[in-house]
Coordinates of C-alpha atoms in Angstrom, one line a residue:
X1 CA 88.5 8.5 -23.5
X2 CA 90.2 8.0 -26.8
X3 CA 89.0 10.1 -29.6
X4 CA 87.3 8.1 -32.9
X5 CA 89.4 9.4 -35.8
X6 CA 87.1 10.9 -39.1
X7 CA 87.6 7.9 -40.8
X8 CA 86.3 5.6 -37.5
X9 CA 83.0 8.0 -37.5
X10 CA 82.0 7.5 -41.1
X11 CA 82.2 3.9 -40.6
X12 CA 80.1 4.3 -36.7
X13 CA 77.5 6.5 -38.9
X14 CA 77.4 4.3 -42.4
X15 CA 76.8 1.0 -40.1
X16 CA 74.5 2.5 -38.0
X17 CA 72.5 3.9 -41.3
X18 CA 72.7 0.6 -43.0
X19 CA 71.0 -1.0 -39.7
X20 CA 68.8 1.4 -39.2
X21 CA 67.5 0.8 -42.7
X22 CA 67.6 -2.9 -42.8
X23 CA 65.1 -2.7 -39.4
X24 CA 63.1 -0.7 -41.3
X25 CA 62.8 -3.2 -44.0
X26 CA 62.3 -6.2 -41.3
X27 CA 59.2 -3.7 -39.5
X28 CA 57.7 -2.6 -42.6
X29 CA 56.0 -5.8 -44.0
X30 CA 55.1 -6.9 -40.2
X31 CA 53.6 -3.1 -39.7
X32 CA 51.5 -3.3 -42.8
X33 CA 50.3 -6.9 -41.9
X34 CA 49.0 -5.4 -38.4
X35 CA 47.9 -2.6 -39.5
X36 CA 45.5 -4.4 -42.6
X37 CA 44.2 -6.5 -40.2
X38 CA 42.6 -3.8 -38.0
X39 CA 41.1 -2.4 -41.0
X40 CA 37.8 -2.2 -42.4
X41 CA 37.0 -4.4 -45.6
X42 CA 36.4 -1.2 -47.6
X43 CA 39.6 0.1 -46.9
X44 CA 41.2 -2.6 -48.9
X45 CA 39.5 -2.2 -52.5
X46 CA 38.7 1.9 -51.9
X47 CA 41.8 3.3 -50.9
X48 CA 44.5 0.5 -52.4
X49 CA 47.7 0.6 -50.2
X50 CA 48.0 2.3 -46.8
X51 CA 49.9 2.5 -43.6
X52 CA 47.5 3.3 -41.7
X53 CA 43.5 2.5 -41.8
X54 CA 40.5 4.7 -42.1
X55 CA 39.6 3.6 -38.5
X56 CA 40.4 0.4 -36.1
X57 CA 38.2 -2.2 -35.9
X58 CA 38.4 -5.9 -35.1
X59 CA 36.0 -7.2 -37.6
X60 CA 38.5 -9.7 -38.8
X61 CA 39.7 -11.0 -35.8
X62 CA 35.9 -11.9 -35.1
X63 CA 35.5 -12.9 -37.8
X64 CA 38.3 -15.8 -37.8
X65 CA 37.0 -16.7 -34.3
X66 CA 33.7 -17.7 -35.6
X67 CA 35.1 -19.7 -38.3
X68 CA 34.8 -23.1 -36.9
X69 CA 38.0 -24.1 -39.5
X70 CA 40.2 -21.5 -38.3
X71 CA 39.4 -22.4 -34.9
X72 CA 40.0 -26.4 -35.1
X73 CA 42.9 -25.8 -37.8
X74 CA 44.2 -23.6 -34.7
X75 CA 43.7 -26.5 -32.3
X76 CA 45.4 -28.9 -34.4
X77 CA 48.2 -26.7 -34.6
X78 CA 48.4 -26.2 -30.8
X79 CA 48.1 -30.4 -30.4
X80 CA 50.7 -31.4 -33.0
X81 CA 53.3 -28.8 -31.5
X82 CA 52.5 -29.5 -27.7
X83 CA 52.6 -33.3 -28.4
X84 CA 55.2 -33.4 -31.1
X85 CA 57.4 -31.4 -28.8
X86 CA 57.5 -33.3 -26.1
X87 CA 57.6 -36.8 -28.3
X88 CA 61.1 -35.0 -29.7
X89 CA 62.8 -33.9 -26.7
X90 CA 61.8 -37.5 -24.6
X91 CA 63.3 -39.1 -27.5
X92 CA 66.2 -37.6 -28.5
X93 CA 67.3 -36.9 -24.8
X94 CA 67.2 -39.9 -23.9
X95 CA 68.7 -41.2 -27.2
X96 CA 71.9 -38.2 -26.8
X97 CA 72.1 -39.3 -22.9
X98 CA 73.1 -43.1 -23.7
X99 CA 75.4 -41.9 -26.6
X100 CA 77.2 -39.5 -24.0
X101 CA 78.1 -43.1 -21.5
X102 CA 80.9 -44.9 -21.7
X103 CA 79.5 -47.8 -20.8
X104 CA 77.1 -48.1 -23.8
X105 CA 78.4 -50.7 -26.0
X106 CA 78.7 -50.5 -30.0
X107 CA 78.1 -46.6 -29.3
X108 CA 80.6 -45.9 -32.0
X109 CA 78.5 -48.1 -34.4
X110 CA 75.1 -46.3 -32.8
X111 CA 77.1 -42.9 -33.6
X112 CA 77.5 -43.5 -37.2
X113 CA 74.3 -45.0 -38.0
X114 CA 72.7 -42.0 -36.5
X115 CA 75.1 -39.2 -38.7
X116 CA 74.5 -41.7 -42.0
X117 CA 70.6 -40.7 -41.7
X118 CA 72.0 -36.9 -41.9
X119 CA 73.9 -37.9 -45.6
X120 CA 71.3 -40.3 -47.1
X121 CA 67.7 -40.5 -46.5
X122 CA 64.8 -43.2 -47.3
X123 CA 63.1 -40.4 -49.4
X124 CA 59.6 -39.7 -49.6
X125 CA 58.0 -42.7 -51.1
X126 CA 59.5 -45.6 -49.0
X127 CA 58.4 -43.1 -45.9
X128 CA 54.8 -43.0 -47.3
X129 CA 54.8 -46.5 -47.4
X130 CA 55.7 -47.7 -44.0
X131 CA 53.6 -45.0 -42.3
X132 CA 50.5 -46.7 -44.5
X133 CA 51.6 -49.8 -43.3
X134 CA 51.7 -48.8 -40.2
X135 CA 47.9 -47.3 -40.1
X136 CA 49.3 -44.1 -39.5
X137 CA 47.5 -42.4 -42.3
X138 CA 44.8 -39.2 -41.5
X139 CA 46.8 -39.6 -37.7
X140 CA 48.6 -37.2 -35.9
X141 CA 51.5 -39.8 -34.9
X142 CA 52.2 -39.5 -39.0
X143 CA 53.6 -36.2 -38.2
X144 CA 55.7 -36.7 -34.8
X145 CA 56.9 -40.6 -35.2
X146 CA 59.2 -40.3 -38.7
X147 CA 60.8 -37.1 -37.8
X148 CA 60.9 -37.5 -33.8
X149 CA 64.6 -37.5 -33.5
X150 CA 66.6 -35.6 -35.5
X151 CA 70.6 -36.5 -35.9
X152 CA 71.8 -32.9 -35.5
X153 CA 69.8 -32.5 -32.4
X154 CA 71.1 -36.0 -30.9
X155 CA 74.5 -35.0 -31.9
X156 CA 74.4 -31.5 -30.5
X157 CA 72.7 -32.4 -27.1
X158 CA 74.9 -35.0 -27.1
X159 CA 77.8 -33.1 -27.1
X160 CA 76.4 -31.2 -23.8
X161 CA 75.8 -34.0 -22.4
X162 CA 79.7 -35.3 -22.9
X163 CA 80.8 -31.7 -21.7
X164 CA 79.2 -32.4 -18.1
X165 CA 81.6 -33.5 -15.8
X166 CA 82.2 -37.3 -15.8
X167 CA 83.2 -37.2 -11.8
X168 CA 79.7 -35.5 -10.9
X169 CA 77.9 -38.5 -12.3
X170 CA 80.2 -41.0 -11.0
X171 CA 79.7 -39.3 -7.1
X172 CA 75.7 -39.8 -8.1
X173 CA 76.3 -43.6 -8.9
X174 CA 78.5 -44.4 -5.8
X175 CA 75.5 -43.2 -3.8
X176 CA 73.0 -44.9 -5.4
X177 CA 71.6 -42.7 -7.5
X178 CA 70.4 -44.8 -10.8
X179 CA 70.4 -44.1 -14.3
X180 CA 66.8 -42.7 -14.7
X181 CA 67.2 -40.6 -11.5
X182 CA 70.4 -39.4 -12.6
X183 CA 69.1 -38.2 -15.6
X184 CA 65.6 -36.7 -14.4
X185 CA 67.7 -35.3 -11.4
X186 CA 70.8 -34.0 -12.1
X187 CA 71.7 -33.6 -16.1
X188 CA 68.4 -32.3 -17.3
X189 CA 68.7 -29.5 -14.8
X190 CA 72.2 -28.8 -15.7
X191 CA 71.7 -29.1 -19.1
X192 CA 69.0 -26.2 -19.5
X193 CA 70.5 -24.1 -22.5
X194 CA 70.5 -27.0 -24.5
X195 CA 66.9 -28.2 -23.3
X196 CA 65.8 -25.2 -24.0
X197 CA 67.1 -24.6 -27.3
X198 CA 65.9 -27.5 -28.7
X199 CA 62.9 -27.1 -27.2
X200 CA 62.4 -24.0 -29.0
X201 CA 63.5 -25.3 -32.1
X202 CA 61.0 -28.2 -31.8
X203 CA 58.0 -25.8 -31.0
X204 CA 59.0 -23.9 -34.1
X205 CA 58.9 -27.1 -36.5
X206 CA 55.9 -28.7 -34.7
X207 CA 54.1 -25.3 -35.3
X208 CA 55.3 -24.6 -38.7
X209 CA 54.4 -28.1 -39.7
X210 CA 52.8 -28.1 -43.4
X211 CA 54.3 -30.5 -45.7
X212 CA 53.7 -33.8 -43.8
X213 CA 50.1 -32.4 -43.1
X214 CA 49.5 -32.5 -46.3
X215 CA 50.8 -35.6 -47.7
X216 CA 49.8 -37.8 -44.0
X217 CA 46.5 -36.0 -43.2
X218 CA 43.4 -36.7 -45.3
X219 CA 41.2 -35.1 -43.4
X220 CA 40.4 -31.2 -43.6
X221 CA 39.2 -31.0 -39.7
X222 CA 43.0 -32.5 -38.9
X223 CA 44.7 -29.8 -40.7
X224 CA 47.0 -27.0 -39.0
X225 CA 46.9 -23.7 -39.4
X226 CA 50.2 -23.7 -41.9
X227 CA 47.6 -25.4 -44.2
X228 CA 44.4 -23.7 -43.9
X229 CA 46.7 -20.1 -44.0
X230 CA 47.5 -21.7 -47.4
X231 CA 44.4 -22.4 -48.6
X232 CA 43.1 -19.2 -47.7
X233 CA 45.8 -17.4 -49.3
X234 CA 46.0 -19.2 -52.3
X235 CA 42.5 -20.5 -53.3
X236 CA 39.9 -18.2 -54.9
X237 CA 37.4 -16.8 -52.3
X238 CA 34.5 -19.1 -53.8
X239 CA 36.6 -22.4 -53.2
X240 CA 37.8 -21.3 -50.0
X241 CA 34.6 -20.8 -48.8
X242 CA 33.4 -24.3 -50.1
X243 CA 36.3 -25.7 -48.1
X244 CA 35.4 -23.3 -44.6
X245 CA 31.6 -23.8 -44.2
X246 CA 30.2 -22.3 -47.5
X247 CA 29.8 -19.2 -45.0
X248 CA 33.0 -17.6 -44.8
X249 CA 34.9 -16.2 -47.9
X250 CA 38.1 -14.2 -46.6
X251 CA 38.5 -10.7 -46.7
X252 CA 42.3 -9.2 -47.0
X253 CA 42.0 -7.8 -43.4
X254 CA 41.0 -11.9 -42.2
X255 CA 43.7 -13.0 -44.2
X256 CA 46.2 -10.5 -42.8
X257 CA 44.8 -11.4 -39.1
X258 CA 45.3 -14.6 -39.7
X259 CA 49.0 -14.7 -40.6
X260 CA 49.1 -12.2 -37.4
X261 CA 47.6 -15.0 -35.1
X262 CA 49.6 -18.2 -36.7
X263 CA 53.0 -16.0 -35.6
X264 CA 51.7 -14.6 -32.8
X265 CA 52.7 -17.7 -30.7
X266 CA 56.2 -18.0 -31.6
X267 CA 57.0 -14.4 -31.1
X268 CA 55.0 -15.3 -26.9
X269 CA 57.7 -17.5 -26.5
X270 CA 60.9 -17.0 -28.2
X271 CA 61.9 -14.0 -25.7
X272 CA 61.2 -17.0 -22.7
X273 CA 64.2 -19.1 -24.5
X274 CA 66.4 -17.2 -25.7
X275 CA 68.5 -16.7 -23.6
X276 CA 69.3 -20.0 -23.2
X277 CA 69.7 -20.4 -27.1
X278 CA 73.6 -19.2 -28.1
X279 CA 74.6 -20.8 -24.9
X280 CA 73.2 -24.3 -25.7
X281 CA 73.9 -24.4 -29.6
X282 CA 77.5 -23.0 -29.4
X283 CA 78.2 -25.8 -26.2
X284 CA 77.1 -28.6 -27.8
X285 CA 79.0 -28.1 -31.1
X286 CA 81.8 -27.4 -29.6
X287 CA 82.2 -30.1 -26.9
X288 CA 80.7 -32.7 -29.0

């Protein structure tokens, strides 16, 4: 075993001390956010800032579950991600899968027009417009139709796609296999990283959704939690409650709770996909 020299062991002990202290950084706010949260109210205005709380309690967290806001801004969330998700992925799979044949024709043409929507965009107005015309207004489809496939994902899973070998799905056609079945069949299971990746980074967008929801949806039982978090960060306790059900006014240990619950989610099911995510991303580039 070869020896580090002094100079090798500063740098080991000055790179671990720099992590170590940039974790700390990353843990600190998140530890403060949980541990706020399990306070109680008095905690907040008596004692000022703390790391840990008087005693433990779950006040908050009740509290939030029998607001009936939270709770439908927390259903909304969960049926714009589920549903937005899987209106994505159908879409732009099936979109990068036709761009990956050979025998699609004007693909090259299809290929451009798709990477021209990465460089120039309608903008906000013009998109406002045709969703009204549309009668997509105070809908859900508002949020998943104009963003559904996005170029960088068709161009990355495309790329996978292309990568697969050409011979495999040639033997699948010779035995009859069609296109549909080919697809359902034999690339979506081979392309998993990439599925999954996506996936993930659809789930993440669907879930974080706040901007559209609040140019598209009207109505305040529609919005997701990214919105009501906002409101109840932002607005004075007295509007906030207006906006709630003239019951609730939010404490700092319900506000904390409930930026614990909104990430709560994500941080469930990134460890489920990541493993597939450097795999899938760095594939897809590459080959594409």
């Amino acid at each position: 075993m070869k020896l580090m020299s002094k100079g090798d062991q500063v740098y080991t002990v000055l790179v671990y001390a720099f992590l170590i202290v940039f974790t700390l950084l990353i843990l600190f706010p998140l530890f403060y956010v949980v541990s706020t949260s399990f306070a109680p109210e008095g905690d907040y205005y008596t004692r000022g800032f703390f790391l840990l709380p008087s005693s433990w309690t779950l006040e908050a967290y009740q509290y939030l579950l029998y607001n009936p806001s939270f709770v439908s801004a927390f259903k909304s969330s969960v049926i714009i991600t589920f549903f937005g998700t899987i209106i994505s992925m159908t879409l732009t799979s099936l979109l990068a899968y036709g761009l990956s044949e050979r025998w699609l024709k004007g693909r090259s043409v299809i290929n451009f027009l798709i990477l021209f929507t990465m460089l120039f965009s309608g903008g906000l107005i013009p998109t406002y417009l045709v969703v009204s015309e549309l009668k997509l207004v105070d809908t859900y489809w508002a949020l998943w139709l104009p963003g559904a496939v996005s170029a960088f994902s068709v161009i990355v899973i495309r790329g996978f796609f292309i990568s697969l070998p050409y011979e495999l799905k040639e033997s699948a056609r010779i035995d009859g296999c069609g296109e549909w079945r080919l697809f359902a069949t034999l690339i979506l299971p081979l392309s998993k990283p990439v599925i999954a990746t996506f996936t993930l980074f659809g789930i993440v967008g669907n879930w974080n959704t706040y901007f559209s929801a609040v140019i598209y949806l009207n109505d305040s039982s529609k919005w997701p939690l990214q919105v009501f978090l906002r409101q109840m960060l932002i607005l004075e306790d007295e509007k906030i409650g207006q906006l709630a059900d003239m019951l609730f006014t939010y404490t700092p240990a319900a506000r904390m709770a409930a930026i614990l619950i909104t990430a709560l989610p994500l941080l469930v099911i990134y460890p489920f996909l990541q493993k597939y995510f450097n795999k899938g991303m760095f594939i897809g580039s590459l080959k594409g």
